[in-house]
Amino acid sequence: MINMDAALRSADRAAAAPFLQTPRIPAWYPFAMATYFTAVFGAFLLLRDGRVVPGAVLLLLAVAAVLAQATLTRARWGTWPRLSEAPAEIRRAFALYVLLAVAAIIASVGVWSWVGAAGGLAAVFLTALAVVWAYEFRLYPAAARQVRQRLA
């Protein structure tokens, strides 16, 4: 006779594995993502000011860099799990990440309108750095730890 509880636990472990066995994120990753977001905002600033060529080049370089990083990460991990298949703990951590990102955008826009573009770009970089760092080094590891404890 099959032990149904053991079979369900085994299926849960298998479904959670892609989210729990990912390689550690390198320390430079939050800085790279903060640079990416700052470059995108800077490109739109250049485009808004009529400097189309520098703005377009900066935007293309930023997008190319983030696509290259995502391609290399996927090749390194061998998978790219879908959030819709993530354990509830991981989905909650990601929802908090999105909420923090929205708060970072609002704060950056506030600083931008208060002190100008240079301060706004600095705010974009610093808030993006803080949000990405918090997710990658605090929120996600804590959620993964909760999943491991639940499945133990």
PDB file of C-alpha atoms in Angstrom:
ATOM      1  CA  MET A   1       0.000   0.000   0.000  1.00  0.00           C
ATOM      2  CA  ILE A   2       1.270   3.461  -0.879  1.00  0.00           C
ATOM      3  CA  ASN A   3       1.682   5.920   1.954  1.00  0.00           C
ATOM      4  CA  MET A   4      -0.273   8.885   0.555  1.00  0.00           C
ATOM      5  CA  ASP A   5       1.236  11.436   2.966  1.00  0.00           C
ATOM      6  CA  ALA A   6       4.765  10.423   1.987  1.00  0.00           C
ATOM      7  CA  ALA A   7       3.861  10.593  -1.702  1.00  0.00           C
ATOM      8  CA  LEU A   8       2.364  14.083  -1.336  1.00  0.00           C
ATOM      9  CA  ARG A   9       5.368  15.298   0.658  1.00  0.00           C
ATOM     10  CA  SER A  10       7.682  13.908  -2.002  1.00  0.00           C
ATOM     11  CA  ALA A  11       5.690  15.686  -4.730  1.00  0.00           C
ATOM     12  CA  ASP A  12       5.847  18.967  -2.749  1.00  0.00           C
ATOM     13  CA  ARG A  13       9.614  18.603  -2.356  1.00  0.00           C
ATOM     14  CA  ALA A  14      10.036  17.972  -6.083  1.00  0.00           C
ATOM     15  CA  ALA A  15       7.900  20.999  -6.986  1.00  0.00           C
ATOM     16  CA  ALA A  16       9.838  23.239  -4.590  1.00  0.00           C
ATOM     17  CA  ALA A  17      13.286  21.995  -5.649  1.00  0.00           C
ATOM     18  CA  PRO A  18      13.861  24.533  -8.476  1.00  0.00           C
ATOM     19  CA  PHE A  19      13.259  27.339  -5.977  1.00  0.00           C
ATOM     20  CA  LEU A  20      15.427  25.878  -3.232  1.00  0.00           C
ATOM     21  CA  GLN A  21      18.436  24.633  -5.175  1.00  0.00           C
ATOM     22  CA  THR A  22      19.401  27.783  -7.022  1.00  0.00           C
ATOM     23  CA  PRO A  23      23.020  28.910  -6.797  1.00  0.00           C
ATOM     24  CA  ARG A  24      23.820  31.760  -4.443  1.00  0.00           C
ATOM     25  CA  ILE A  25      23.384  35.211  -5.986  1.00  0.00           C
ATOM     26  CA  PRO A  26      26.746  36.968  -6.386  1.00  0.00           C
ATOM     27  CA  ALA A  27      27.378  40.034  -4.236  1.00  0.00           C
ATOM     28  CA  TRP A  28      27.634  42.288  -7.300  1.00  0.00           C
ATOM     29  CA  TYR A  29      24.102  41.452  -8.514  1.00  0.00           C
ATOM     30  CA  PRO A  30      22.218  44.164  -6.543  1.00  0.00           C
ATOM     31  CA  PHE A  31      24.715  46.760  -7.800  1.00  0.00           C
ATOM     32  CA  ALA A  32      24.270  45.558 -11.378  1.00  0.00           C
ATOM     33  CA  MET A  33      20.487  45.748 -11.127  1.00  0.00           C
ATOM     34  CA  ALA A  34      20.616  49.193  -9.485  1.00  0.00           C
ATOM     35  CA  THR A  35      22.876  50.339 -12.325  1.00  0.00           C
ATOM     36  CA  TYR A  36      20.432  48.894 -14.857  1.00  0.00           C
ATOM     37  CA  PHE A  37      17.431  50.714 -13.381  1.00  0.00           C
ATOM     38  CA  THR A  38      19.402  53.954 -13.113  1.00  0.00           C
ATOM     39  CA  ALA A  39      20.515  53.631 -16.747  1.00  0.00           C
ATOM     40  CA  VAL A  40      16.922  53.090 -17.896  1.00  0.00           C
ATOM     41  CA  PHE A  41      15.727  56.162 -15.993  1.00  0.00           C
ATOM     42  CA  GLY A  42      18.726  58.130 -17.272  1.00  0.00           C
ATOM     43  CA  ALA A  43      17.985  57.062 -20.845  1.00  0.00           C
ATOM     44  CA  PHE A  44      14.435  58.330 -20.566  1.00  0.00           C
ATOM     45  CA  LEU A  45      15.756  61.589 -19.147  1.00  0.00           C
ATOM     46  CA  LEU A  46      18.054  61.957 -22.155  1.00  0.00           C
ATOM     47  CA  LEU A  47      15.232  61.096 -24.557  1.00  0.00           C
ATOM     48  CA  ARG A  48      12.936  63.603 -22.854  1.00  0.00           C
ATOM     49  CA  ASP A  49      15.566  66.320 -23.278  1.00  0.00           C
ATOM     50  CA  GLY A  50      15.810  65.608 -27.008  1.00  0.00           C
ATOM     51  CA  ARG A  51      19.144  63.793 -26.884  1.00  0.00           C
ATOM     52  CA  VAL A  52      17.848  60.833 -28.823  1.00  0.00           C
ATOM     53  CA  VAL A  53      21.082  59.124 -29.840  1.00  0.00           C
ATOM     54  CA  PRO A  54      22.714  59.036 -26.377  1.00  0.00           C
ATOM     55  CA  GLY A  55      19.376  58.103 -24.787  1.00  0.00           C
ATOM     56  CA  ALA A  56      18.717  55.298 -27.256  1.00  0.00           C
ATOM     57  CA  VAL A  57      22.282  53.963 -26.953  1.00  0.00           C
ATOM     58  CA  LEU A  58      22.106  53.985 -23.148  1.00  0.00           C
ATOM     59  CA  LEU A  59      18.743  52.240 -23.185  1.00  0.00           C
ATOM     60  CA  LEU A  60      19.940  49.599 -25.675  1.00  0.00           C
ATOM     61  CA  LEU A  61      23.112  48.974 -23.656  1.00  0.00           C
ATOM     62  CA  ALA A  62      21.114  48.622 -20.423  1.00  0.00           C
ATOM     63  CA  VAL A  63      18.616  46.211 -21.968  1.00  0.00           C
ATOM     64  CA  ALA A  64      21.374  44.204 -23.692  1.00  0.00           C
ATOM     65  CA  ALA A  65      23.279  43.929 -20.399  1.00  0.00           C
ATOM     66  CA  VAL A  66      20.261  42.716 -18.421  1.00  0.00           C
ATOM     67  CA  LEU A  67      19.338  40.219 -21.169  1.00  0.00           C
ATOM     68  CA  ALA A  68      22.912  38.897 -21.223  1.00  0.00           C
ATOM     69  CA  GLN A  69      22.889  38.556 -17.439  1.00  0.00           C
ATOM     70  CA  ALA A  70      19.552  36.725 -17.520  1.00  0.00           C
ATOM     71  CA  THR A  71      20.801  34.394 -20.266  1.00  0.00           C
ATOM     72  CA  LEU A  72      23.974  33.596 -18.326  1.00  0.00           C
ATOM     73  CA  THR A  73      22.018  33.040 -15.122  1.00  0.00           C
ATOM     74  CA  ARG A  74      19.628  30.668 -16.856  1.00  0.00           C
ATOM     75  CA  ALA A  75      22.517  28.757 -18.410  1.00  0.00           C
ATOM     76  CA  ARG A  76      24.234  28.528 -15.013  1.00  0.00           C
ATOM     77  CA  TRP A  77      21.091  27.395 -13.185  1.00  0.00           C
ATOM     78  CA  GLY A  78      19.889  25.116 -15.957  1.00  0.00           C
ATOM     79  CA  THR A  79      16.332  26.282 -15.317  1.00  0.00           C
ATOM     80  CA  TRP A  80      14.220  29.343 -14.854  1.00  0.00           C
ATOM     81  CA  PRO A  81      11.321  28.352 -12.597  1.00  0.00           C
ATOM     82  CA  ARG A  82       7.963  30.057 -13.022  1.00  0.00           C
ATOM     83  CA  LEU A  83       6.636  32.062 -10.117  1.00  0.00           C
ATOM     84  CA  SER A  84       3.181  30.571 -10.658  1.00  0.00           C
ATOM     85  CA  GLU A  85       4.658  27.213  -9.635  1.00  0.00           C
ATOM     86  CA  ALA A  86       6.505  28.584  -6.611  1.00  0.00           C
ATOM     87  CA  PRO A  87       5.690  27.580  -3.053  1.00  0.00           C
ATOM     88  CA  ALA A  88       3.422  30.048  -1.259  1.00  0.00           C
ATOM     89  CA  GLU A  89       6.309  31.333   0.891  1.00  0.00           C
ATOM     90  CA  ILE A  90       8.298  32.306  -2.225  1.00  0.00           C
ATOM     91  CA  ARG A  91       5.264  33.972  -3.841  1.00  0.00           C
ATOM     92  CA  ARG A  92       4.700  36.030  -0.666  1.00  0.00           C
ATOM     93  CA  ALA A  93       8.352  37.144  -0.655  1.00  0.00           C
ATOM     94  CA  PHE A  94       8.050  38.170  -4.306  1.00  0.00           C
ATOM     95  CA  ALA A  95       4.821  40.087  -3.603  1.00  0.00           C
ATOM     96  CA  LEU A  96       6.653  42.007  -0.876  1.00  0.00           C
ATOM     97  CA  TYR A  97       9.491  42.649  -3.336  1.00  0.00           C
ATOM     98  CA  VAL A  98       7.025  44.180  -5.808  1.00  0.00           C
ATOM     99  CA  LEU A  99       5.507  46.293  -3.045  1.00  0.00           C
ATOM    100  CA  LEU A 100       8.969  47.540  -2.045  1.00  0.00           C
ATOM    101  CA  ALA A 101       9.777  48.281  -5.697  1.00  0.00           C
ATOM    102  CA  VAL A 102       6.641  50.405  -6.031  1.00  0.00           C
ATOM    103  CA  ALA A 103       7.563  52.249  -2.830  1.00  0.00           C
ATOM    104  CA  ALA A 104      11.077  52.794  -4.222  1.00  0.00           C
ATOM    105  CA  ILE A 105       9.660  54.253  -7.433  1.00  0.00           C
ATOM    106  CA  ILE A 106       7.380  56.590  -5.495  1.00  0.00           C
ATOM    107  CA  ALA A 107      10.265  57.702  -3.260  1.00  0.00           C
ATOM    108  CA  SER A 108      12.558  58.224  -6.262  1.00  0.00           C
ATOM    109  CA  VAL A 109       9.946  60.285  -8.094  1.00  0.00           C
ATOM    110  CA  GLY A 110       9.478  62.354  -4.945  1.00  0.00           C
ATOM    111  CA  VAL A 111      13.202  63.020  -4.643  1.00  0.00           C
ATOM    112  CA  TRP A 112      13.375  63.696  -8.392  1.00  0.00           C
ATOM    113  CA  SER A 113      10.627  66.322  -8.199  1.00  0.00           C
ATOM    114  CA  TRP A 114      12.128  67.857  -5.070  1.00  0.00           C
ATOM    115  CA  VAL A 115      15.836  68.128  -5.987  1.00  0.00           C
ATOM    116  CA  GLY A 116      16.007  67.482  -9.727  1.00  0.00           C
ATOM    117  CA  ALA A 117      17.308  64.828 -12.079  1.00  0.00           C
ATOM    118  CA  ALA A 118      20.708  64.227 -10.463  1.00  0.00           C
ATOM    119  CA  GLY A 119      19.169  63.630  -7.055  1.00  0.00           C
ATOM    120  CA  GLY A 120      16.427  61.567  -8.641  1.00  0.00           C
ATOM    121  CA  LEU A 121      18.925  59.311 -10.406  1.00  0.00           C
ATOM    122  CA  ALA A 122      20.835  58.905  -7.138  1.00  0.00           C
ATOM    123  CA  ALA A 123      17.551  57.989  -5.429  1.00  0.00           C
ATOM    124  CA  VAL A 124      16.752  55.467  -8.182  1.00  0.00           C
ATOM    125  CA  PHE A 125      20.150  53.829  -7.734  1.00  0.00           C
ATOM    126  CA  LEU A 126      20.015  53.740  -3.927  1.00  0.00           C
ATOM    127  CA  THR A 127      16.416  52.542  -3.652  1.00  0.00           C
ATOM    128  CA  ALA A 128      16.914  49.904  -6.361  1.00  0.00           C
ATOM    129  CA  LEU A 129      20.069  48.738  -4.606  1.00  0.00           C
ATOM    130  CA  ALA A 130      18.242  48.483  -1.282  1.00  0.00           C
ATOM    131  CA  VAL A 131      15.198  46.690  -2.701  1.00  0.00           C
ATOM    132  CA  VAL A 132      17.161  44.173  -4.790  1.00  0.00           C
ATOM    133  CA  TRP A 133      19.573  43.523  -1.911  1.00  0.00           C
ATOM    134  CA  ALA A 134      16.693  43.023   0.530  1.00  0.00           C
ATOM    135  CA  TYR A 135      14.966  40.558  -1.778  1.00  0.00           C
ATOM    136  CA  GLU A 136      18.024  38.571  -2.823  1.00  0.00           C
ATOM    137  CA  PHE A 137      19.775  38.412   0.549  1.00  0.00           C
ATOM    138  CA  ARG A 138      16.952  38.614   3.088  1.00  0.00           C
ATOM    139  CA  LEU A 139      13.434  37.989   1.745  1.00  0.00           C
ATOM    140  CA  TYR A 140      14.129  35.107  -0.656  1.00  0.00           C
ATOM    141  CA  PRO A 141      16.519  33.220   1.648  1.00  0.00           C
ATOM    142  CA  ALA A 142      14.047  33.550   4.534  1.00  0.00           C
ATOM    143  CA  ALA A 143      11.211  32.269   2.345  1.00  0.00           C
ATOM    144  CA  ALA A 144      13.340  29.366   1.100  1.00  0.00           C
ATOM    145  CA  ARG A 145      14.227  28.540   4.699  1.00  0.00           C
ATOM    146  CA  GLN A 146      10.505  28.493   5.595  1.00  0.00           C
ATOM    147  CA  VAL A 147       9.793  26.139   2.685  1.00  0.00           C
ATOM    148  CA  ARG A 148      12.607  23.809   3.754  1.00  0.00           C
ATOM    149  CA  GLN A 149      11.298  23.758   7.332  1.00  0.00           C
ATOM    150  CA  ARG A 150       7.761  23.046   6.146  1.00  0.00           C
ATOM    151  CA  LEU A 151       8.923  20.208   3.906  1.00  0.00           C
ATOM    152  CA  ALA A 152      11.366  18.703   6.441  1.00  0.00           C
TER     153      ALA A 152
END
